[in-house]
Each structure stands twice: as C-alpha cells, then as structure tokens.
PDB file of C-alpha atoms in Angstrom:
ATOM      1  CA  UNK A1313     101.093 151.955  77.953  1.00 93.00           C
ATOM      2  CA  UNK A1314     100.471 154.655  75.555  1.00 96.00           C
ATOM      3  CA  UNK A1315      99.791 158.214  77.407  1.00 97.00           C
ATOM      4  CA  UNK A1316     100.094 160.860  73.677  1.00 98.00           C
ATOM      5  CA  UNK A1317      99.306 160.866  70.434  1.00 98.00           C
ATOM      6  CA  UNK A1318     100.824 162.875  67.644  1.00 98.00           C
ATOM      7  CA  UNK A1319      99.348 163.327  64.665  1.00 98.00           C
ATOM      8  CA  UNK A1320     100.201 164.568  61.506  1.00 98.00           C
ATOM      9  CA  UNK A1321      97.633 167.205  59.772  1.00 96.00           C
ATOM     10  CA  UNK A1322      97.761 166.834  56.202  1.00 94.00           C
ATOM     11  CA  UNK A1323      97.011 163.339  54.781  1.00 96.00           C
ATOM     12  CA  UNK A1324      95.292 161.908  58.202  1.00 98.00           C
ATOM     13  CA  UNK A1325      93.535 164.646  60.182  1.00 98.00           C
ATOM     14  CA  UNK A1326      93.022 166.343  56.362  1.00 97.00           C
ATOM     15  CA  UNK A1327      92.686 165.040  53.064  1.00 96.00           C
ATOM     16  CA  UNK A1328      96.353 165.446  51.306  1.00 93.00           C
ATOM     17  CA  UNK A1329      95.728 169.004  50.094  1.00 92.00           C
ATOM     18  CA  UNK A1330      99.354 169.329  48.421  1.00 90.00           C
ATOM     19  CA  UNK A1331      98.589 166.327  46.445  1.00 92.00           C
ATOM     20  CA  UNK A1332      95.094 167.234  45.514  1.00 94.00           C
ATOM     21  CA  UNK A1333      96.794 170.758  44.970  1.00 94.00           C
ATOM     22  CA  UNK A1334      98.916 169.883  42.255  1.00 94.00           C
ATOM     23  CA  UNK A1335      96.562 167.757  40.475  1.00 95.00           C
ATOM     24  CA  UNK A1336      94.423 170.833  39.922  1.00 96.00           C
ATOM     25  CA  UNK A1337      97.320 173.493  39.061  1.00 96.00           C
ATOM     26  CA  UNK A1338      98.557 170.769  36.459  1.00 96.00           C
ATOM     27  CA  UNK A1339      95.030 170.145  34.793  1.00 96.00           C
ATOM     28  CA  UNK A1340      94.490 173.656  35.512  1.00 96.00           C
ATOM     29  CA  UNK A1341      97.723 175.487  33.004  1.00 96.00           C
ATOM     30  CA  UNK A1342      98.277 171.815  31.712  1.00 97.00           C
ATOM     31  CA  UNK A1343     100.979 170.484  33.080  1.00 96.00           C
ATOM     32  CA  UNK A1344     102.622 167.075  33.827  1.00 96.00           C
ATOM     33  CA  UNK A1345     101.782 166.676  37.666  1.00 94.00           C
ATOM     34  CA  UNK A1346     105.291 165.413  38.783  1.00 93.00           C
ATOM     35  CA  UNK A1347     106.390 168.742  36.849  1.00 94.00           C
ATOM     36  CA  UNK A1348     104.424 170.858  39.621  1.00 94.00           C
ATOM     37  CA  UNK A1349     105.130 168.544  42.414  1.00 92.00           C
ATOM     38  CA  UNK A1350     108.882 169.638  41.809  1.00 90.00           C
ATOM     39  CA  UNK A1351     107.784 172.397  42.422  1.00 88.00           C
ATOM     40  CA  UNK A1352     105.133 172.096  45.092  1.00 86.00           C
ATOM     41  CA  UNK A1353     105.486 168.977  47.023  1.00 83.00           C
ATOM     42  CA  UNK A1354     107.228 169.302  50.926  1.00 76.00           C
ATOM     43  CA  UNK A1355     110.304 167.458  50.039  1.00 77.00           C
ATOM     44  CA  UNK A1356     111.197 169.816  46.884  1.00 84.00           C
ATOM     45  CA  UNK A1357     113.712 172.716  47.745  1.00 88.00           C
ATOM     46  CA  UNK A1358     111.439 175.424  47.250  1.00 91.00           C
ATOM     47  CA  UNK A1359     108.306 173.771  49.327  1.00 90.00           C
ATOM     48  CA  UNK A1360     111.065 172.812  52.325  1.00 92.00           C
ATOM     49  CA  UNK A1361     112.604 176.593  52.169  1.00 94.00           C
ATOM     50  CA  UNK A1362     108.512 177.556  52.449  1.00 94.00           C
ATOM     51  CA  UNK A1363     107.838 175.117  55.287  1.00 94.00           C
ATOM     52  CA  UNK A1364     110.675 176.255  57.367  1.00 94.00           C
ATOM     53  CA  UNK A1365     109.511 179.647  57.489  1.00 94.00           C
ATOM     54  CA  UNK A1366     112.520 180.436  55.374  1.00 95.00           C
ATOM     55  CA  UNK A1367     110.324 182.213  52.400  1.00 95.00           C
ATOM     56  CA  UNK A1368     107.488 184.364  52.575  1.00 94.00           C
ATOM     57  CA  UNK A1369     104.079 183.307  50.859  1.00 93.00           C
ATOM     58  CA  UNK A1370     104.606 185.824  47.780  1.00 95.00           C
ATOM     59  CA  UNK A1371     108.191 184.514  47.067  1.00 95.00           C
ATOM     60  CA  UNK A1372     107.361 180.993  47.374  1.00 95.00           C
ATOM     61  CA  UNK A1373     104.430 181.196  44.431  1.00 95.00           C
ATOM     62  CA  UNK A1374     106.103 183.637  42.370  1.00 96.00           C
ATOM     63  CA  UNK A1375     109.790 181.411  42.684  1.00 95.00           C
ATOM     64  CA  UNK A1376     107.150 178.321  41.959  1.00 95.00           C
ATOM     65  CA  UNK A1377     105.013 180.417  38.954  1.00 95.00           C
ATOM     66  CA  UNK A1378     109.255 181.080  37.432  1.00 95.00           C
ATOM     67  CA  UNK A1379     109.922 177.777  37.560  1.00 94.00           C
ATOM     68  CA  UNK A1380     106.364 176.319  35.894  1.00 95.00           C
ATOM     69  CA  UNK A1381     106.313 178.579  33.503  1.00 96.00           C
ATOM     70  CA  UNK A1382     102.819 179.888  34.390  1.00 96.00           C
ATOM     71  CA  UNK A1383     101.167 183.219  34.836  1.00 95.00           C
ATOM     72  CA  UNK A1384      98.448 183.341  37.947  1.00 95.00           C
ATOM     73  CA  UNK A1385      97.894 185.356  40.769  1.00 96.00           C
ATOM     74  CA  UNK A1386      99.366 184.269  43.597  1.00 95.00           C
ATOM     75  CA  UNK A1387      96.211 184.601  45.917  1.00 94.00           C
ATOM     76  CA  UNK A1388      94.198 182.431  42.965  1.00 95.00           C
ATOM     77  CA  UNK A1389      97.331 179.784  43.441  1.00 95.00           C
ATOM     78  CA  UNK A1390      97.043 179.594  47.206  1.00 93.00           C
ATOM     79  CA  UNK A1391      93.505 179.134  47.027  1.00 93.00           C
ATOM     80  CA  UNK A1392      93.599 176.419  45.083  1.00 95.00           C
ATOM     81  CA  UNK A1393      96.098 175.043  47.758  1.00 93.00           C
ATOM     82  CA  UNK A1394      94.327 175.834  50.869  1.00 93.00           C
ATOM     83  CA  UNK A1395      91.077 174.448  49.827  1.00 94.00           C
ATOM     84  CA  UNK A1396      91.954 171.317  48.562  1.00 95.00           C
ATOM     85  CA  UNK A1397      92.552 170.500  52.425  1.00 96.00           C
ATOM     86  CA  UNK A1398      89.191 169.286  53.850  1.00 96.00           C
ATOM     87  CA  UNK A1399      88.407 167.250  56.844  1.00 97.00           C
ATOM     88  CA  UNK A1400      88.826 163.383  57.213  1.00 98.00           C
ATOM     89  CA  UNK A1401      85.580 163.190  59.311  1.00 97.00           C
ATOM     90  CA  UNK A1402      86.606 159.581  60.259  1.00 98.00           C
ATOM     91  CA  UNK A1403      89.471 160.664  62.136  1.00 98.00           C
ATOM     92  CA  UNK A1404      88.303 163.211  64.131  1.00 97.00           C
ATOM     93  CA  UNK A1405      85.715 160.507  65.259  1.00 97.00           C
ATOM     94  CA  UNK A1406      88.901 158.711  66.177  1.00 98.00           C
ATOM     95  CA  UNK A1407      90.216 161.636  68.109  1.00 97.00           C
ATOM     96  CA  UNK A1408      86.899 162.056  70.004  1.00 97.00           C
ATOM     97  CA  UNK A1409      87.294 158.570  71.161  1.00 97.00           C
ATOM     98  CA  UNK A1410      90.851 158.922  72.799  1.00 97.00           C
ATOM     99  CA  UNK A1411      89.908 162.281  74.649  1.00 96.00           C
ATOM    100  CA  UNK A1412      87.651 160.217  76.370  1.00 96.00           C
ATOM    101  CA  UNK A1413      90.323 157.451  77.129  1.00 96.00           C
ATOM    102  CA  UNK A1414      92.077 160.506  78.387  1.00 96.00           C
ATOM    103  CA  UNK A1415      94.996 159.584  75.496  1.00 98.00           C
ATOM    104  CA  UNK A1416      96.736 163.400  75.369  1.00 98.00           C
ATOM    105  CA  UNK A1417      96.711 164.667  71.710  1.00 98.00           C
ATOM    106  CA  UNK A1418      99.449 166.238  69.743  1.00 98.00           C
ATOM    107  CA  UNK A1419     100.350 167.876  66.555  1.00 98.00           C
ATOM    108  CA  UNK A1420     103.154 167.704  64.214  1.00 98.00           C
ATOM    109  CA  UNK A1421     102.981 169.068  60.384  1.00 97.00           C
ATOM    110  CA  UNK A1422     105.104 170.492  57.870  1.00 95.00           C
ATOM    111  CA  UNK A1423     103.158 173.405  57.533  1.00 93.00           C
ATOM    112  CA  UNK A1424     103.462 177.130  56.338  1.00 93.00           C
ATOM    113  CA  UNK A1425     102.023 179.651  58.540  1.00 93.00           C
ATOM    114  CA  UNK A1426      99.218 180.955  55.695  1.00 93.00           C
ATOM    115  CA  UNK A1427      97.600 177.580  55.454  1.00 93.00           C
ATOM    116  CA  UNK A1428      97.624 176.372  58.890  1.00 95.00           C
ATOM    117  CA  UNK A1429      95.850 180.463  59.942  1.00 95.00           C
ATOM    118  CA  UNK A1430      93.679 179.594  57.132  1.00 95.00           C
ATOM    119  CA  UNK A1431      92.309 176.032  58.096  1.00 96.00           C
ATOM    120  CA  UNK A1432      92.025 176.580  61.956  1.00 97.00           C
ATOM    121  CA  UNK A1433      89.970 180.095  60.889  1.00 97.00           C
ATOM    122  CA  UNK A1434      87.422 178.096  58.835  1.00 97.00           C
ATOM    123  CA  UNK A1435      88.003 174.086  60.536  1.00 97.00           C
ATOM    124  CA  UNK A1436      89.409 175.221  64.409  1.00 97.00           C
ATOM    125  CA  UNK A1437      90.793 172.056  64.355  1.00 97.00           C
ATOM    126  CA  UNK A1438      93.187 173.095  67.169  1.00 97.00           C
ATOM    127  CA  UNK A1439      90.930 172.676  69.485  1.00 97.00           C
ATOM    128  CA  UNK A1440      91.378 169.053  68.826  1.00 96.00           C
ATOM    129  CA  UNK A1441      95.034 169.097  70.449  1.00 98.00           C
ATOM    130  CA  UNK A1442      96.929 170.447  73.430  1.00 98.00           C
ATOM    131  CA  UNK A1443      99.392 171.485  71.769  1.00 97.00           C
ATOM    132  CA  UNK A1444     101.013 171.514  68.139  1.00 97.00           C
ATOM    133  CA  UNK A1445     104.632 172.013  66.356  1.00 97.00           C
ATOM    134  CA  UNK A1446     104.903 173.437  62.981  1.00 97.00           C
ATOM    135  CA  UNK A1447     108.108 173.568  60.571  1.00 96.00           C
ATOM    136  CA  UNK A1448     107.607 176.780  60.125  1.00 96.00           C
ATOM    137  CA  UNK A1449     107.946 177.958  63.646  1.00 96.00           C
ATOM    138  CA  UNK A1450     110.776 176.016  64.382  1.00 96.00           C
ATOM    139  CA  UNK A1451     112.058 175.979  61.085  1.00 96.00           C
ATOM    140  CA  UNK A1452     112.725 171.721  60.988  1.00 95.00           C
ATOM    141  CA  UNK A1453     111.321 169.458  59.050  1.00 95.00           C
ATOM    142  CA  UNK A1454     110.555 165.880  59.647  1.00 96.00           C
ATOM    143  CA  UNK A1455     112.871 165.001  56.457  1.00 94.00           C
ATOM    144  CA  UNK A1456     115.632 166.366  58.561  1.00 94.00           C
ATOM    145  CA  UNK A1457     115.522 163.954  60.976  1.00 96.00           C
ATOM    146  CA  UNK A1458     114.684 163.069  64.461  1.00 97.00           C
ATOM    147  CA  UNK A1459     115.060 166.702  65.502  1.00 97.00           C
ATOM    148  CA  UNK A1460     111.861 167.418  65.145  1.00 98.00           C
ATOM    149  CA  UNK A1461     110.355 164.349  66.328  1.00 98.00           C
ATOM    150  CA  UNK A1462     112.431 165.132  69.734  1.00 97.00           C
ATOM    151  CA  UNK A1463     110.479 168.352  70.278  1.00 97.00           C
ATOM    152  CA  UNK A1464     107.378 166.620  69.590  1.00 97.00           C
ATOM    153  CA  UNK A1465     108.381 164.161  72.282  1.00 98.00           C
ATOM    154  CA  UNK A1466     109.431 167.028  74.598  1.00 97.00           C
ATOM    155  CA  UNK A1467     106.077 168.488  74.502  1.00 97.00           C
ATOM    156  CA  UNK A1468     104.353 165.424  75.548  1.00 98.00           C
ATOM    157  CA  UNK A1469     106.143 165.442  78.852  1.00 97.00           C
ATOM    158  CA  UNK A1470     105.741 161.407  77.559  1.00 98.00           C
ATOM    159  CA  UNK A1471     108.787 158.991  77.443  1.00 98.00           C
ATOM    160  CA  UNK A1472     109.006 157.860  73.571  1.00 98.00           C
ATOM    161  CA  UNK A1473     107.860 154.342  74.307  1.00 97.00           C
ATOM    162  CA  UNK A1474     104.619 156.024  75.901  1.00 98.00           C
ATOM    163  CA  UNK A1475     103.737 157.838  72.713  1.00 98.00           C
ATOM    164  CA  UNK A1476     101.999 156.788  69.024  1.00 98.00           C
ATOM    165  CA  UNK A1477     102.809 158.615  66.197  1.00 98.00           C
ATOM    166  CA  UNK A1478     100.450 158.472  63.104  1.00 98.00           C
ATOM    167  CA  UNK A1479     101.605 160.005  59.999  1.00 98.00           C
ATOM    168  CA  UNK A1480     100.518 158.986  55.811  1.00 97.00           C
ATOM    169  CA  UNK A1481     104.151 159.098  54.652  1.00 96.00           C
ATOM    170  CA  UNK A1482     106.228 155.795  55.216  1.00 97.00           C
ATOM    171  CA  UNK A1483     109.492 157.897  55.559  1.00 96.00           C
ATOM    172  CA  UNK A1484     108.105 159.813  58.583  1.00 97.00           C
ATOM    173  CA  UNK A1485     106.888 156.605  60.415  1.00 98.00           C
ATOM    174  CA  UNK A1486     110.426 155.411  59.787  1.00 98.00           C
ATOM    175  CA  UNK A1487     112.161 158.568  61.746  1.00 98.00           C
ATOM    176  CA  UNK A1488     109.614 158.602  64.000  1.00 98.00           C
ATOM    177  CA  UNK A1489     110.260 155.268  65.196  1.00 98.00           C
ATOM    178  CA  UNK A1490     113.947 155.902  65.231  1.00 98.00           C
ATOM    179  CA  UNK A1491     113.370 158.277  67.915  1.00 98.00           C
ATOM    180  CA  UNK A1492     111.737 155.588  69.917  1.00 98.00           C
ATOM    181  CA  UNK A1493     108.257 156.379  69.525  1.00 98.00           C
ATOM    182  CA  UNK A1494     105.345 153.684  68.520  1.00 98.00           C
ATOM    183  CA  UNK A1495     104.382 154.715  65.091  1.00 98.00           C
ATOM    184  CA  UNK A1496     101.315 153.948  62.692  1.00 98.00           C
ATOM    185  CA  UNK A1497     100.961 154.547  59.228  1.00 98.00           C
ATOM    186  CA  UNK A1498      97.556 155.937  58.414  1.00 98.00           C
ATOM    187  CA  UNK A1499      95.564 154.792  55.013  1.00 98.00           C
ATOM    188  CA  UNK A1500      92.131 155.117  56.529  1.00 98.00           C
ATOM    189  CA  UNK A1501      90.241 155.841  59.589  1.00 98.00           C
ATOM    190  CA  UNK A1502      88.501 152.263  59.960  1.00 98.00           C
ATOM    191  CA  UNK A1503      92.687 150.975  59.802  1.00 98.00           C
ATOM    192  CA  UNK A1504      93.488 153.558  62.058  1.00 98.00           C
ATOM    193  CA  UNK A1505      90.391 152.142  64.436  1.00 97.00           C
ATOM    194  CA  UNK A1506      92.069 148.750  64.467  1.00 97.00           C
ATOM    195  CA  UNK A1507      95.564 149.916  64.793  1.00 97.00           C
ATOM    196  CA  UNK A1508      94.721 151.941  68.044  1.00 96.00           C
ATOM    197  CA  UNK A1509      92.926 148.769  69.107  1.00 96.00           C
ATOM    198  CA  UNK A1510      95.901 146.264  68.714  1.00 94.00           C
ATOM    199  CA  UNK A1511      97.641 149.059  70.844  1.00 93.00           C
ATOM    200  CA  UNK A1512      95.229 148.719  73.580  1.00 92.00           C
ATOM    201  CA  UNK A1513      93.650 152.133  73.567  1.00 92.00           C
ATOM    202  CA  UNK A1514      90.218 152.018  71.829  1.00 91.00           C
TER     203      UNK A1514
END
C-alpha cells in the first residue's frame, strides 16, 4: 500500500529548466549545446560542486563563463536559468488528486539554493509538499547514491516498500529503487495518471 510520494522538481513538477537553459545560452553566444551542458548540466563537476552547496552562485557562473569562453553578467546568466523553469500544470493536477487520497507528498531535487528561493517566491510550490530535501542543504546528490534517497525515506516516517518515487532521469529511478522504494519514471502527466492508477492510488 503506498502511504508517500516523492517527487522530483525539475523535469516533472517543472519543465527541465537546465535543459531548456542551455539551449538558450548556446543559441544565445553560439555555442554547441553539449559544450554548455559540460558545463551546466547536474552531473558535470562544476554543476555537482554548485548543487552540493559546495560553490557560491558568483563562482559557479564565473568558473562556467571561464570555461565557455563567454562574457555575460552573471545575474543575466541566472536569469536565463531560473526562468526557463515553469510549471507542468498537469502534475500539480496530479498532486491535487493524492492530497485528497491522503497520499503524503515529498520532495527531492538537486537544487541550488538561488533557484529553488527564486521559484517558491514567484510559484510557492512548497506548499504542495510536507516536506522537501535539497542537495544543497545536505550537500548529496542523487548520483551519489542511495544516500540521499535514505533521507528521503527517513522523512516519510514510510517503510521503502510504502513509498513511490517519480523522477524524469532513468538513472535516478534506478537508485531509487535500489533503496527499496517503488519508482516511476515520469514523461508526461496523462502517463503519470495511469502509472499512479496501476499502483492503486488514483
């Protein structure tokens, strides 16, 4: 019987705003995307050492601005980033439905602390969740490992085989099902719908 949910943020309760990021700061100073995704992306070295709270905001963009080649202003370059994250209305439809099958909601993102201030200041998408992890408070990523995942669990006050995970990226879903959880892969909302539905819950 599944008593939690955790979600990810970016990719099913937002559109992927790093992808969509990079698309635009490579059209933008004309660059070869994957060049700024090695940059840019969560599972580079600079974008882990900025979503572990490792960095601070002005040395992650001007390490990234080195290593492009490019010369912006850092505030122009995370505004770019921070707006290219925009609600997946379908979801939170979805997450409407399981507060009122009393399914307890979760968080868990590799985030930096900028973005996620910036998005629940103009979304308050927290209110959506009892309660949320972020890399950069506890300075894990889900590439790490299970670790994370564990505190995730941990919060839920769940056992693992009481809990769905949803995440975009196949590699999370993987380690999240390592740690015993149930796991879904999201694509879209309506195959979210049906996936909660085979589970018993809408």
């Amino acid at each position: 019987m599944i008593k939690s949910a955790i979600f990810d943020l970016g990719g099913v309760y937002f559109t992927d705003g790093a992808r969509i990021a990079i698309g635009k700061i490579s059209r933008k100073f004309n660059l070869h995307p994957e060049f700024v995704e090695k940059a840019l992306e969560f599972n580079s070295e600079l974008g882990m050492l900025y979503r572990k709270g490792e960095i601070t905001a002005e040395e992650f963009w001007d390490r990234a601005k080195k290593f492009l080649g490019i010369d912006a202003d850092n505030d122009y370059l995370n505004k770019i980033w921070m707006g290219s994250y925009k609600p997946i209305r379908g979801t939170i439809e979805i997450i409407k439905q399981l507060k009122k099958r009393n399914i307890k909601l979760f968080l868990l993102s590799d985030n930096v602390k900028e973005r996620t201030e910036y998005l629940q200041a103009k979304y308050n998408f927290l209110e959506d969740f009892i309660d949320s992890i972020f890399s950069y408070e506890v300075h894990k990523m889900k590439s790490d490992g299970t670790a994370i995942f564990k505190l995730a669990i941990d919060k839920t006050g769940d056992k693992p085989e009481n809990i769905v995970f949803i995440d975009d990226k196949e590699e999370f879903v993987k380690t999240a099902k390592k740690a015993g959880m149930n796991v879904i892969r999201f694509k879209n909302p309506k195959q979210l719908e049906e996936e909660f539905k085979n589970l018993g819950i809408l």
